[in-house]
XYZ file of C-alpha atoms in Angstrom:
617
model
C 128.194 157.071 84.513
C 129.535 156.693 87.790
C 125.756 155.658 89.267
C 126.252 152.757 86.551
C 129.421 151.305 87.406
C 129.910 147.651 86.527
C 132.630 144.654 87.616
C 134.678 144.298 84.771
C 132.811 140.402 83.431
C 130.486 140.681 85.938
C 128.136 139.235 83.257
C 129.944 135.775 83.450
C 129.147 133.456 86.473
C 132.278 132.932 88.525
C 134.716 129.391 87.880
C 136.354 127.808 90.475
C 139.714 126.602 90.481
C 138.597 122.987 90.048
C 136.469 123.581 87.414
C 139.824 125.342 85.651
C 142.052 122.312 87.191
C 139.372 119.801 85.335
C 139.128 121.714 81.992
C 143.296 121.778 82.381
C 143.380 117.948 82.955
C 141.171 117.509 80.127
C 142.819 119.053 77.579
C 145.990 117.281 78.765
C 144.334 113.843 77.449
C 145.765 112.060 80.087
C 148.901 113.196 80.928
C 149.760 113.976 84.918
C 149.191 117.932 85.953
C 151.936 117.874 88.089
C 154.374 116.376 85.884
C 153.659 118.260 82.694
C 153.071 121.777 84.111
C 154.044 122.341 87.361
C 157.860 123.349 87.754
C 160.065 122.783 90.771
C 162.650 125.144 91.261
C 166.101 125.332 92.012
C 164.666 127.623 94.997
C 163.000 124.506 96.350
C 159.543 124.979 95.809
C 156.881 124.383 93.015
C 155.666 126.914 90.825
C 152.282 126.174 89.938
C 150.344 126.596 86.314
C 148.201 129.608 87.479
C 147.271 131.849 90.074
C 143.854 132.965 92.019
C 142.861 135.512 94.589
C 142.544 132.480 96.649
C 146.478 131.974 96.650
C 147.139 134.900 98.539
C 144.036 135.205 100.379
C 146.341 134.622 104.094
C 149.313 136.701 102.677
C 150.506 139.730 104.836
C 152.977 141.179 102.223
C 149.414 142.870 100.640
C 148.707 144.449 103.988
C 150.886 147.898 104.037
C 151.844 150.158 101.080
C 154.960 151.494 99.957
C 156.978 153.044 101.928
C 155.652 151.291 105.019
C 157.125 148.927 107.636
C 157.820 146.088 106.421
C 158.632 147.872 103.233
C 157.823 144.847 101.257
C 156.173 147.124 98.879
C 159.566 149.433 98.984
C 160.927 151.576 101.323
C 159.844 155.196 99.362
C 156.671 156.422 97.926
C 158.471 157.024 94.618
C 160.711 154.607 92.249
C 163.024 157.090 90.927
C 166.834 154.880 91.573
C 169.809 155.892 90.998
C 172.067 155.209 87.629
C 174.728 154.412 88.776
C 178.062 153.580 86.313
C 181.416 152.367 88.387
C 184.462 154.246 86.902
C 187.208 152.306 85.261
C 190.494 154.389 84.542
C 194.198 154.049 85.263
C 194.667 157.249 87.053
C 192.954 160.043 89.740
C 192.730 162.659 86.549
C 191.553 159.647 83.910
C 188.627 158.955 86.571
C 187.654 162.511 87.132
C 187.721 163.015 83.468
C 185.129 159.984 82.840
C 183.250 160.886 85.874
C 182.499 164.195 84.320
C 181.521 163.271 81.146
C 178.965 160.610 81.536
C 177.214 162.543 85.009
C 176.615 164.994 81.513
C 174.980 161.830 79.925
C 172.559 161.015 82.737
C 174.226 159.071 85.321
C 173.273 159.697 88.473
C 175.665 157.621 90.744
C 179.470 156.916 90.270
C 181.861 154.352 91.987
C 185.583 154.763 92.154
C 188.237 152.360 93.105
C 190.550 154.110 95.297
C 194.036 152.885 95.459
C 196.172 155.333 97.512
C 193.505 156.686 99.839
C 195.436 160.023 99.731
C 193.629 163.518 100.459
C 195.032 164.933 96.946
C 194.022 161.359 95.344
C 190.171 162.349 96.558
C 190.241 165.756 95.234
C 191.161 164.712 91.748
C 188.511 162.292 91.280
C 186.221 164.608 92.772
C 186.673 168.060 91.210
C 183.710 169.388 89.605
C 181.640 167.075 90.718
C 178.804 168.322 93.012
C 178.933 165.824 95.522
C 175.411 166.797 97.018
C 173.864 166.331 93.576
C 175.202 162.678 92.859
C 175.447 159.874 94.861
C 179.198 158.586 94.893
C 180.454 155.236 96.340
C 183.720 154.182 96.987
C 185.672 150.778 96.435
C 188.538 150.473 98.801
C 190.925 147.646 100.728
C 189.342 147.378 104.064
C 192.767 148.430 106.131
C 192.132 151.350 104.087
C 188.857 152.329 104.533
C 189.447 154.072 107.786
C 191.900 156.772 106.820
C 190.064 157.136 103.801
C 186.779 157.308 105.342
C 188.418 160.227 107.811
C 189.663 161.988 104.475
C 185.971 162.221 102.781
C 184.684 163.287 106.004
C 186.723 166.298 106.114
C 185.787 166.930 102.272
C 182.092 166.212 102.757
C 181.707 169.354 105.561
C 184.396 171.003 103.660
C 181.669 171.634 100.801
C 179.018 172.294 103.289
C 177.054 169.054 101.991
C 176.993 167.004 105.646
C 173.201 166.622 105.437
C 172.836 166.302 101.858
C 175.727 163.660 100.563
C 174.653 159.896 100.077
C 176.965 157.694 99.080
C 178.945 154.711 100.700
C 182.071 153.244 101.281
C 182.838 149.748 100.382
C 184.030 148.660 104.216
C 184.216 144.832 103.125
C 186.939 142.605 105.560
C 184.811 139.336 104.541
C 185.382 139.676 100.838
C 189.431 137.506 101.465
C 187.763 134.881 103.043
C 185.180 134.641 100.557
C 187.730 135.099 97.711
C 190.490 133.136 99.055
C 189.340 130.923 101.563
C 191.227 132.600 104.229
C 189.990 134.760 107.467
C 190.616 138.379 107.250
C 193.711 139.359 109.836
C 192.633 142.218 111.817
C 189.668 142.987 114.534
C 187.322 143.235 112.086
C 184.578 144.817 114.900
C 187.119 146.870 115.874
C 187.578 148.521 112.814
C 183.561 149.012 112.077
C 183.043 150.456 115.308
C 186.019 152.973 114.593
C 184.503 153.348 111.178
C 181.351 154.237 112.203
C 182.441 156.437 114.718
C 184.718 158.202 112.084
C 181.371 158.878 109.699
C 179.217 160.023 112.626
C 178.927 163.439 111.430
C 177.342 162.579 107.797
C 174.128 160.405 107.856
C 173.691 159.467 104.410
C 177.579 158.162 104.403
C 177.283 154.181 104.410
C 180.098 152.166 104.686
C 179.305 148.411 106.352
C 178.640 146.286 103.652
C 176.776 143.210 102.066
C 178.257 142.286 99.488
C 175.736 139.976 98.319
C 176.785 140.065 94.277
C 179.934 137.954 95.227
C 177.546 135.103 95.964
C 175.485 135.707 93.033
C 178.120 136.312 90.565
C 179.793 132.429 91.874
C 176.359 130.896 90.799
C 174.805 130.882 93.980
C 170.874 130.031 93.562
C 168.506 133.407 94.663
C 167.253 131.884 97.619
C 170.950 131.218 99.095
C 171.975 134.984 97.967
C 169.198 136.090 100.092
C 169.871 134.184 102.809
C 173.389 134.722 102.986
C 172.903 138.136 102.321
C 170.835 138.610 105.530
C 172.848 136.497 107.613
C 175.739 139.115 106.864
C 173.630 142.154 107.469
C 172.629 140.035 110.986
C 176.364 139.804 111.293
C 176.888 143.509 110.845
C 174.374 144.377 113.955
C 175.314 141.425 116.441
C 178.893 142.434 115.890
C 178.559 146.393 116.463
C 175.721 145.855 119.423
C 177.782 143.359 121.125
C 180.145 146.435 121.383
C 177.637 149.035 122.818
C 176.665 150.507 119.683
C 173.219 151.820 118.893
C 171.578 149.534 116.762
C 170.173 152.293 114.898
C 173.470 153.981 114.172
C 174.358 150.073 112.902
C 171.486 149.714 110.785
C 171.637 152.491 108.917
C 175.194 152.473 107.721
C 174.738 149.235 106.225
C 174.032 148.929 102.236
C 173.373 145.809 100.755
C 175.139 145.231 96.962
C 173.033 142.521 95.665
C 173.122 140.499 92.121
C 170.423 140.134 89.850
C 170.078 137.140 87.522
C 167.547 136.946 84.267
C 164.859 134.602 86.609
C 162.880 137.688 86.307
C 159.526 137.200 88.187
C 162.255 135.417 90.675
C 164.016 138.258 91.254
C 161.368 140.814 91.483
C 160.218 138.276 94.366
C 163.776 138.564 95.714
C 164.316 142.353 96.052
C 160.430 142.322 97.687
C 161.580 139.098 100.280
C 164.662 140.701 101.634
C 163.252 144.118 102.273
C 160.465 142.036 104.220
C 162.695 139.931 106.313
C 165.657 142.741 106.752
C 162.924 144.900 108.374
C 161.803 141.623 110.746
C 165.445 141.607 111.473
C 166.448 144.846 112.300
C 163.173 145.176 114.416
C 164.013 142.630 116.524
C 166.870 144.983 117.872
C 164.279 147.390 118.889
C 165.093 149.983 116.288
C 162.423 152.226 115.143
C 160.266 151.216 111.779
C 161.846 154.318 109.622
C 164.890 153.158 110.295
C 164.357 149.287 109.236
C 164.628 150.087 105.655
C 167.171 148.373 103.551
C 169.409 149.816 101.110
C 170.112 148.458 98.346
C 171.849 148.317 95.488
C 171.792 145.755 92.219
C 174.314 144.608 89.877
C 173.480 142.948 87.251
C 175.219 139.254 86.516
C 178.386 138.180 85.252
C 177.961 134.395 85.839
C 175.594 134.131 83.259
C 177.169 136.530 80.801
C 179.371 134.806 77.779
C 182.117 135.786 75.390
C 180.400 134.304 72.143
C 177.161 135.761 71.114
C 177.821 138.123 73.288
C 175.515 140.737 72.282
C 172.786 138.594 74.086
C 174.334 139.633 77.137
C 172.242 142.564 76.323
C 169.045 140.691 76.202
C 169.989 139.062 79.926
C 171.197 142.937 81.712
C 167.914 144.063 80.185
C 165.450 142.046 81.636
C 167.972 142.004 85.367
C 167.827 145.669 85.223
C 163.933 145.812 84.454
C 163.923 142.745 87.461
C 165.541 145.480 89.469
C 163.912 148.124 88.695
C 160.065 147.157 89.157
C 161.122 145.927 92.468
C 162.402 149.417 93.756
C 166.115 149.277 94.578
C 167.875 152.212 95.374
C 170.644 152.049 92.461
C 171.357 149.503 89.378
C 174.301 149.090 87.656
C 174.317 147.510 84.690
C 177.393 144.924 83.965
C 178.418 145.912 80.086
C 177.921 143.506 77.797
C 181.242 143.175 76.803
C 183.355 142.432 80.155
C 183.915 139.024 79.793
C 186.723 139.339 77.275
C 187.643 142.579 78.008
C 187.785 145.822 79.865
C 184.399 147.496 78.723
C 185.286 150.443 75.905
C 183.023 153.490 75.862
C 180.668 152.027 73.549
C 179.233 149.000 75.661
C 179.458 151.459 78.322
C 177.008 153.770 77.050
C 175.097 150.858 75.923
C 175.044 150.232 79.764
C 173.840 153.407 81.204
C 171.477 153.509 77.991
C 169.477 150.153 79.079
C 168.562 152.052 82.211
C 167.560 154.781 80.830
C 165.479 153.403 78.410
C 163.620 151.875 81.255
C 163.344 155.633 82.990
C 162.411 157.973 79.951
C 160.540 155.170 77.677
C 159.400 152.961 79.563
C 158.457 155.044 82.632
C 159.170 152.246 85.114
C 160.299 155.205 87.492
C 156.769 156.563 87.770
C 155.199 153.159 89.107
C 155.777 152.017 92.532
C 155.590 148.436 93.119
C 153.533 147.255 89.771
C 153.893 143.651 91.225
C 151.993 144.363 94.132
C 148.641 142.767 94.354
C 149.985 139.993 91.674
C 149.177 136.701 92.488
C 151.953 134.993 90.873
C 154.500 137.489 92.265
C 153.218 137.749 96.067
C 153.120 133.744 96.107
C 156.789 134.110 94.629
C 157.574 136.858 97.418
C 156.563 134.509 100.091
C 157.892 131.196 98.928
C 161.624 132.664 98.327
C 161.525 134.308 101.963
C 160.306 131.167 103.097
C 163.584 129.332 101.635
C 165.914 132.222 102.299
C 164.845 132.684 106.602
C 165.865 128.416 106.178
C 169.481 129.646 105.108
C 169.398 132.538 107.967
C 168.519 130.571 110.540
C 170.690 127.715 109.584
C 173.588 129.786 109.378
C 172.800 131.702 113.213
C 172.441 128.310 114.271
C 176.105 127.433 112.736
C 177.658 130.443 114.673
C 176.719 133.201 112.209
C 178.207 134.692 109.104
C 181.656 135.442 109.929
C 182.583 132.224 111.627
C 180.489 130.007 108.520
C 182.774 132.235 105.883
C 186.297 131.518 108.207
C 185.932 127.970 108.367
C 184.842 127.354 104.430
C 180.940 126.039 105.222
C 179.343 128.828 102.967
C 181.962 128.762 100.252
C 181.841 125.333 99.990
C 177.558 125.738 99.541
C 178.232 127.738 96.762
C 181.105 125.944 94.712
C 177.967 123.041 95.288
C 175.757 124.705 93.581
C 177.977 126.286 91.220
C 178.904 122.979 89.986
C 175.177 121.791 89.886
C 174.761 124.768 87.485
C 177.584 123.820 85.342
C 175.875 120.883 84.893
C 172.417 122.012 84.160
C 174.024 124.470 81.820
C 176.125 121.294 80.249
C 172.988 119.376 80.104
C 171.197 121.600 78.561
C 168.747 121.924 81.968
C 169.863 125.834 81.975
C 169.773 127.714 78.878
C 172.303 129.957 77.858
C 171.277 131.227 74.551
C 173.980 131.967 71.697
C 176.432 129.632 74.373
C 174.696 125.864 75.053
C 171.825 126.423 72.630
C 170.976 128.064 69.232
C 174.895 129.423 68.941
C 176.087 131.359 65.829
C 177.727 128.392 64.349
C 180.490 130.486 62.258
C 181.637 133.148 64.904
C 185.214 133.075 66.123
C 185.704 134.220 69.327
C 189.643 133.719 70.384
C 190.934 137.241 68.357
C 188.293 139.504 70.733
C 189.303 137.836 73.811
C 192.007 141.051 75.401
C 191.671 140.558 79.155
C 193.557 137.949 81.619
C 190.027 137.122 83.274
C 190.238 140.092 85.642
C 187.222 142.367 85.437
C 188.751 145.490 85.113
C 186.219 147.276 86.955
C 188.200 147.555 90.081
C 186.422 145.818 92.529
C 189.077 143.714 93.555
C 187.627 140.708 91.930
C 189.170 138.153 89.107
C 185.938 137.213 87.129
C 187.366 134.729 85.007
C 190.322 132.846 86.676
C 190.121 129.952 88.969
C 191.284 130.826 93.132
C 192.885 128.288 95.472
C 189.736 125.722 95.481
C 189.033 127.275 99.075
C 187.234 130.601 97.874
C 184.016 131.467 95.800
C 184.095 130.107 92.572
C 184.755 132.617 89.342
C 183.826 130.265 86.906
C 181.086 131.573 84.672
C 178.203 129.086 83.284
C 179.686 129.564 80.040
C 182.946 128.959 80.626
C 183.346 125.292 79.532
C 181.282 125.544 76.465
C 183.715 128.472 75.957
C 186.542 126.369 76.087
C 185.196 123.688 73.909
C 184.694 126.224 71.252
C 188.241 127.970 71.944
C 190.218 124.484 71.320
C 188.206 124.069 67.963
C 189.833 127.417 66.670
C 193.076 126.937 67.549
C 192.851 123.283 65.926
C 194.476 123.270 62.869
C 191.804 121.715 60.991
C 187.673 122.894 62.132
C 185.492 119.455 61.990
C 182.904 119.469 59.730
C 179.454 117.687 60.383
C 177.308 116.135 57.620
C 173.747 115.860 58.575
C 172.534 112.819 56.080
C 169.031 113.199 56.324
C 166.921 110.735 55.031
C 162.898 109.305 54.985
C 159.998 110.761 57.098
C 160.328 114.267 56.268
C 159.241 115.890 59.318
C 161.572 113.959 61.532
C 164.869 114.033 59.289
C 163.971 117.638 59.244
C 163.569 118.261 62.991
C 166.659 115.462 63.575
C 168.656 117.761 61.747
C 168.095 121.089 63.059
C 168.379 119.687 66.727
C 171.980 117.886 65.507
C 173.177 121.026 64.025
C 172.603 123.034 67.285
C 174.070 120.303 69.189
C 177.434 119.874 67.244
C 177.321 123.827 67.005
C 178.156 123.899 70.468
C 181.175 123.097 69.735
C 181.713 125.516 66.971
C 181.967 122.933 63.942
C 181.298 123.258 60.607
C 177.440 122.279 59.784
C 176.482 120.204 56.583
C 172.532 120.368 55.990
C 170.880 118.934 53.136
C 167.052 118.247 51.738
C 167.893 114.716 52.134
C 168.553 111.655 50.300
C 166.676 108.925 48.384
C 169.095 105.918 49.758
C 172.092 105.968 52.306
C 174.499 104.937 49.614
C 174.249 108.480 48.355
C 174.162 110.381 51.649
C 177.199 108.547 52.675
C 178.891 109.310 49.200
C 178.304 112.637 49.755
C 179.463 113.074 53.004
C 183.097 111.558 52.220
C 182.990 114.051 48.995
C 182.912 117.263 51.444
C 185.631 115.982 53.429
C 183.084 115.041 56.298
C 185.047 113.895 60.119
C 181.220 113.502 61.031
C 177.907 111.949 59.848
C 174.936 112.496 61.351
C 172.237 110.039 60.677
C 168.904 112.074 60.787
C 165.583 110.001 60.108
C 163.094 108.750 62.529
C 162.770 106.099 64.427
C 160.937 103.232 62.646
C 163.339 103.429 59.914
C 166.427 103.716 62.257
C 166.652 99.696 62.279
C 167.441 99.568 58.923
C 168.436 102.600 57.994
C 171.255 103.182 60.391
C 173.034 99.680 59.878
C 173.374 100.122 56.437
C 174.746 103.125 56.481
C 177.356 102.675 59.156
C 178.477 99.768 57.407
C 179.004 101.528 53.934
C 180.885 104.198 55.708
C 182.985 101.642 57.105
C 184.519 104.001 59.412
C 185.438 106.875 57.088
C 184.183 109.003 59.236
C 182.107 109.026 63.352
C 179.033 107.961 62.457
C 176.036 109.126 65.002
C 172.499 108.410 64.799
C 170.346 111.496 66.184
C 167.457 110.473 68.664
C 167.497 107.582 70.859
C 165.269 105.170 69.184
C 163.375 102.124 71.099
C 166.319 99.925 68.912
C 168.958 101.572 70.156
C 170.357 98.495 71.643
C 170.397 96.516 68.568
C 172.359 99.498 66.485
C 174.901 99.301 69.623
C 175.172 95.580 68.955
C 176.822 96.261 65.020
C 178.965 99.120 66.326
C 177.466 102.106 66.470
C 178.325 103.396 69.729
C 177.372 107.424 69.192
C 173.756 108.887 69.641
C 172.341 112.639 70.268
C 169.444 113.150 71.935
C 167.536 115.606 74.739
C 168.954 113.522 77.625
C 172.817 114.005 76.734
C 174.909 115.595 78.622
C 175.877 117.878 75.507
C 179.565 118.996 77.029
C 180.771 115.851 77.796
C 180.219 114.355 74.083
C 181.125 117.289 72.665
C 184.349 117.164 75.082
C 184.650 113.398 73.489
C 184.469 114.361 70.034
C 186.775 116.491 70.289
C 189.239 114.538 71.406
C 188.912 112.477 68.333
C 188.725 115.327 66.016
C 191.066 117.617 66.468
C 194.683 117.588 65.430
């Protein structure tokens, strides 16, 4: 058999890609290739139909293999990342306590929020825990994280583990002007290079960080994470080096927390990019190859997680995590999928770890190393997105570099940009957040489950949920005004209830319906359907009989001319009246009165936001 090997359809004669692109256009009938199927991203490039070998024919990122400089491919030969769960507990001996239970469930990385910074505060969280076995990482205010630093230290050679412990410290001065707008007060190089002196004596002890999931989390787009991200890490090493300090002591204390949204091929393409350019960068300061590797860490999102529905928050971790995972980070943690209402309880917890470790022990995604490699969708992805991302780097080294574009607003004010672009898309239906802006359960009340102040709870320091000072990142997630439509229609004292009067070509009045009744759902009224009607008279009849505040007008658009006049003048204002679609004769129905229309091209919050200030009492 193996003198008789054969190409897999070597039988078939080969097709070029403009014999596909013709066969494509053909079956189109007419309509433009580039309009119809290729997508432009919010990344800033296009995103073609399909793929060849030819598309990555000049690509380097298929040149080296894992574990090799650039690292593109990863930065091991293995995939096997830590689990990592960050501990959320009012107390030193509540924390230990968790800690211990779930490392007995499969966790294999724990963050703590330390608050005192004390030397018995560090041996409560950390008895019984083998700190050579685990990796543990530790939240803490950055006038802190020295003394604290000096304290773990003295623990870490205490328990013989110097050469063994990995773990980090969360050494993060930039996070107040990020938050708040406003420059951190202190030397902040000053207190690295002290810090890094401190940790000398324990390799796998990282404590400079990127804190990458701040941007991510305020709706910034991947590319501009990216960018930003390695702008920051750039900051870390002209900072230090500028100082004296060996750039390879520099570069390998810094970890890079990074968010993960549900683009999925995106981010897979993201995690591969910045392991590419962070090696280019680090290079450059003539450090070794092994020591060019990033580490990194993902979280999954909050910005796109929402309080109703909110079991699909599930569906979004899932596919971030799997994102994460087939891209070869060093840890995940996965966001539960309740912590947008409240602190997460110890079932959406376990539901957390659980999601990776469905992805280790049944889905084996730990035994693969790079699956994307080769892929011609994903390398052309890889490339594109580093391509976009060096554009932020270099425009921000050009600017001054990180620290001085975070202390004077420039990258904050990027972000609330494009956060409020993404409101928009969400509001306009040009982002999809299922359960939220489309498809929402219609009859689930939300206000009674809603326990938290907007604060996260997990103790990173951040509010999640409540506006800052206008100067900072913005904490707004996508669902957040949808979220507030929907609030104000349960605390009204009366719920509006829409009456879909469907009427005449079946297929349309149909269709007209179903897209109505996930547009006023939105908003979390009441839905009327019905099979339809044989005249308007009796639609309109049966509207006012169920107490209707609205009545949709669902029927297509031939019979919309007379259709839609008769039956807004029988209603005679008795209720809105709105005519779904926007029919070639719209302009006529405007001229009787009828002022209200639903179609694909509304901006769904802002009628919604209209309606209900009609509606409710």
């Amino acid at each position: 058999m193996t003198e008789k090997k054969e190409l897999l359809f070597d039988q078939f004669p080969p097709v070029s890609t403009e014999e596909w692109r013709a066969k494509v256009e053909a079956d189109l009938k007419g309509a433009p290739f580039e309009k119809k199927l290729v997508w432009r991203t919010n990344e800033g490039f296009n995103v073609q139909p399909m793929y060849r070998a030819e598309d990555i024919a000049g690509l380097k990122t298929t040149d080296s293999l894992p574990g090799e400089f650039p690292y593109v491919r990863g930065t091991r030969t293995d995939n096997d990342w830590f689990a990592r769960q960050d501990i959320i507990a009012s107390s030193p001996e509540e924390a230990n306590r968790i800690a211990l239970d779930v490392l007995n469930k499969g966790v294999t990385s724990l963050g703590f929020s330390i608050k005192e910074a004390s030397e018995e505060e560090l041996k409560t969280l950390l008895a019984g825990i083998k700190i050579d076995a685990v990796e543990l990482n530790f939240n803490v205010c950055p006038k802190k994280a020295l003394p604290f630093a000096a304290l773990l230290v003295d623990y870490i050679k205490a328990e013989g583990a110097e050469n063994t412990f990995v773990g980090s410290i969360d050494f993060n001065p930039f996070r107040k002007a990020l938050k708040h707008g406003t420059a951190f007060p202190g030397d902040i190089a000053a207190m690295a290079a002290e810090l890094l002196d401190t940790v000398k004596g324990v390799p796998g002890l990282k404590v400079l960080s990127v804190d990458s999931v701040m941007l991510s989390n305020a709706g910034a787009y991947i590319y501009q994470e990216l960018g930003y991200a390695l702008a920051w890490g750039a900051e870390w090493m002209t900072m230090l080096t500028e100082k004296g300090i060996d750039p390879a002591e520099v570069a390998a204390r810094i970890k890079f927390n990074m968010g993960v949204s549900s683009n999925y091929f995106m981010e897979i393409a993201k995690f591969r990019s910045a392991r590419m350019l962070w090696a280019q960068i680090v290079k450059q300061y003539g450090v070794a190859d092994e020591l060019c590797k990033m580490a990194v860490h993902a979280e999954t999102s909050r910005f796109n997680q929402t309080v109703y529905d909110a079991y699909v928050n599930l569906l979004r971790s899932q596919t971030e995590c799997m994102s994460a995972a087939l891209a070869g980070v060093d840890s995940i943690t996965v966001t539960p999928f309740d912590t947008p209402y409240k602190t997460p309880d110890e079932f959406s917890e376990r539901i957390a770890r659980n999601q990776q470790f469905l992805l280790k022990e049944e889905s084996h995604l730990d035994k693969v190393v790079d699956p994307a490699g080769g892929s011609y969708y994903v390398e052309t992805l890889t490339v594109a997105i580093a391509e976009q991302a060096w554009k932020v780097f270099l425009g921000v080294e050009e600017e001054g570099g990180f620290l001085a574009q975070i202390n004077n607003g420039a990258i904050q004010k990027v972000i609330r940009e494009t956060s409020e672009k993404r409101h928009t898309d969400v509001a306009r239906r040009k982002e999809i957040l299922l359960g939220t802006n489309q498809f929402p359960n219609i009859n689930e009340m939300a206000a009674e489950k809603i326990v938290n102040d907007g604060a996260c709870g997990c103790g990173c320091g951040h509010s999640h949920g409540e506006e800052n000072n206008g100067e900072g990142l913005p904490v707004a997630r996508a669902a957040s005004d949808f979220e507030a439509l929907r609030l104000a229609t349960e605390a009204a004292s009366n719920r509006p209830k829409v009456f879909m009067l469907t009427i005449g070509n079946l297929a349309m009045r149909l269709a007209r319906a179903q897209f109505s009744t996930n547009f006023f759902g939105c908003a979390g009224y009441e839905i009327i359907d019905n099979l339809g009607f044989d005249t308007v008279q009796q639609g309109v009849d049966a509207a006012l009989e169920k107490g209707a505040d609205v009545v949709v007008l669902c029927s297509s658009d031939d019979e919309y001319a007379e259709l839609a006049p008769e039956a807004f003048k029988y209603l005679d204002g008795r209720a809105e009246f709105v005519v779904a679609g926007a029919p070639a004769c719209m302009e006529d129905l405007k001229a009787v009165g009828i002022k209200d229309f639903v179609h694909v091209r509304c901006n769904v919050l802002d009628v919604l936001r209209d309606f209900n200030a009609r509606l409710l009492k």
